[in-house]
Structure formats: C-alpha cells, structure tokens
C-alpha cells in the first residue's frame, strides 16, 4: 500500500519476501543467499540474486545486478524514487553503486557487521560528503534473512 508516497510496513515485508525468494534461488545455485528487488511506483522493476560463483565475477552481487536490470527497465541511469530491498546489508561496492544510481530508499533485512557499508562498518549510503544520501530502513524480516544465511553457511561446513 502506498499512502502519500510513503510505503507502509506491510509493503516492506511483502517486497522483502520477494528478495528472500531471490536469496533462496541463490542458495539453490550454490551462491551465498543474498537477494534484492527494486520497486518504483508500486511495481517491482528488477530482481536479482548473487551469481558470483556461477558467473565467475566478483561484482555479480545481487544489488549490482538489480541496479543494472532496473536501469535497463527504465532506460535511465538514475533510479530516483526507487526503493531497493536486500536481504543483507550492502558492501561498500554495492552501497557506492546505489549512491551513484541515486536510489532513494534502501530496506535491509540483516545487518552485516563484517562488511556492511550502510551503517554497520561504514556508512556510504548516508555519507554527507557525497552528492546523494539514501533513506534506510533496517531489520525488515531480519530474523528470516539472517536465518537463510546462517543455514547456508552451516550446511557448507558439514
């Protein structure tokens, strides 16, 4: 539901579930289970999951792939007015790409204290020295997002 341009908490959960579906697909492919969707005007315009191992590309993070797909969908380099939903806090590469693409809002499932660049380790998304800042909502379906990652790495250690 959208009211006066503000996305309701129910919508945040709905779209984070879509990102979790992408994360599940990544896990099924043997990838670290991170999923992302980008929403603009109440419509999913892009979705992606990590393909680093299968694509043999260090930049094939869910967020980077979703940004590429959204820009292609819109035929534009700016994603102003768009919200990205991602199951794990973005790294510095992805946070930087979101700033450059001018994503308006970021909804994070699980924080990443080791490499998170949207408030945990660094705060690229909110750095006042940059030309764009991103509004951030944290912890949406955070327990579920964390569990997907923990289960994946637990199964890899066995």
XYZ file of C-alpha atoms in Angstrom:
158
model
C 0.000 0.000 0.000
C 1.222 3.464 -0.819
C -0.066 6.472 1.076
C 1.219 9.958 0.224
C 4.332 8.439 -1.346
C 5.217 6.533 1.822
C 5.451 2.766 1.633
C 3.702 1.016 4.518
C 5.397 -1.595 6.706
C 3.209 -4.308 5.120
C 4.669 -3.405 1.727
C 8.192 -3.549 3.126
C 7.557 -7.094 4.311
C 5.925 -8.058 1.013
C 8.858 -6.860 -1.053
C 11.428 -8.286 1.378
C 9.749 -11.665 0.907
C 10.408 -11.256 -2.812
C 14.062 -10.557 -2.006
C 14.071 -13.680 0.192
C 12.753 -15.680 -2.781
C 15.753 -14.425 -4.753
C 18.060 -15.410 -1.877
C 16.565 -18.913 -1.905
C 17.282 -19.169 -5.616
C 20.890 -18.128 -4.972
C 21.240 -20.826 -2.296
C 19.817 -23.444 -4.669
C 22.539 -22.456 -7.150
C 25.271 -22.773 -4.501
C 25.640 -18.999 -4.160
C 25.712 -17.022 -0.932
C 21.962 -16.422 -0.450
C 21.526 -12.703 -0.945
C 18.556 -11.398 -2.885
C 17.454 -7.947 -3.985
C 14.432 -6.352 -5.614
C 13.934 -2.775 -6.735
C 10.476 -1.209 -6.552
C 9.303 2.004 -8.181
C 5.750 3.332 -8.252
C 4.450 0.210 -6.516
C 5.909 -2.179 -9.112
C 8.936 -4.457 -8.988
C 11.172 -3.213 -11.789
C 14.147 -5.501 -11.087
C 15.084 -8.570 -9.129
C 18.371 -10.400 -8.730
C 20.429 -12.673 -6.534
C 24.121 -13.327 -6.107
C 25.749 -15.087 -9.078
C 29.384 -14.546 -8.111
C 30.347 -18.235 -8.285
C 28.389 -19.177 -11.401
C 29.310 -16.011 -13.339
C 32.917 -16.017 -12.073
C 32.597 -12.272 -11.443
C 33.398 -10.600 -8.134
C 30.936 -7.825 -8.961
C 27.957 -10.150 -9.521
C 26.315 -9.159 -6.241
C 22.516 -9.131 -6.095
C 22.429 -5.358 -5.652
C 24.690 -4.651 -8.640
C 22.687 -6.958 -10.900
C 19.398 -5.439 -9.721
C 20.648 -1.902 -10.402
C 21.705 -2.918 -13.930
C 18.312 -4.522 -14.571
C 16.373 -1.540 -13.163
C 18.303 0.954 -15.259
C 17.692 -1.166 -18.328
C 13.987 -1.483 -17.493
C 13.606 2.272 -17.076
C 16.041 3.253 -19.811
C 17.644 5.669 -17.368
C 20.809 5.903 -15.277
C 19.080 7.419 -12.249
C 16.782 5.421 -10.014
C 15.330 8.361 -8.090
C 12.087 7.410 -6.403
C 13.050 3.720 -6.303
C 13.429 1.529 -3.231
C 15.830 -1.406 -3.059
C 15.020 -4.320 -0.769
C 18.020 -6.502 0.054
C 18.318 -9.412 2.447
C 21.824 -8.479 3.672
C 23.304 -5.034 4.279
C 25.218 -3.986 1.160
C 29.010 -3.916 0.965
C 30.974 -0.801 0.019
C 30.861 -1.596 -3.723
C 27.094 -2.009 -3.727
C 26.453 0.958 -1.427
C 28.574 3.140 -3.703
C 26.682 1.946 -6.764
C 23.371 2.744 -5.045
C 24.539 6.281 -4.277
C 25.695 6.764 -7.882
C 22.377 5.393 -9.196
C 20.525 7.704 -6.788
C 18.375 5.020 -5.205
C 16.019 6.914 -2.874
C 15.431 4.299 -0.226
C 17.073 1.093 0.968
C 15.347 -1.574 3.068
C 17.747 -4.020 4.704
C 16.888 -7.404 6.169
C 20.018 -8.431 8.093
C 22.878 -6.195 9.170
C 26.424 -7.181 8.167
C 28.886 -6.167 10.885
C 31.861 -7.523 8.887
C 31.400 -5.761 5.534
C 28.226 -3.682 5.802
C 28.605 -0.214 4.314
C 25.195 1.215 5.143
C 25.742 1.875 8.817
C 27.425 -1.186 10.325
C 31.091 -0.927 9.342
C 30.903 2.139 7.087
C 28.061 4.468 6.128
C 28.500 5.184 2.436
C 24.747 5.429 1.916
C 24.469 8.228 4.465
C 27.808 9.998 3.997
C 27.158 13.742 3.882
C 30.298 14.293 1.791
C 28.701 12.508 -1.160
C 26.191 14.093 -3.528
C 23.342 11.726 -2.600
C 22.139 10.051 0.579
C 19.800 7.104 0.847
C 16.976 6.768 3.371
C 17.477 3.452 5.182
C 15.068 1.133 6.977
C 16.729 -1.758 8.807
C 15.637 -5.108 10.178
C 12.656 -5.888 7.946
C 12.220 -9.661 8.311
C 15.711 -9.533 9.805
C 15.460 -12.846 11.650
C 14.382 -14.654 8.477
C 17.100 -13.014 6.400
C 19.746 -13.925 8.999
C 18.473 -17.499 9.247
C 18.811 -18.037 5.485
C 22.463 -17.008 5.640
C 23.233 -18.978 8.817
C 21.588 -22.123 7.425
C 23.540 -21.798 4.177
C 26.922 -21.456 5.877
C 26.089 -24.175 8.430
C 25.318 -26.586 5.573
C 28.613 -25.669 3.846
C 30.636 -26.524 6.966
C 29.190 -30.046 7.210
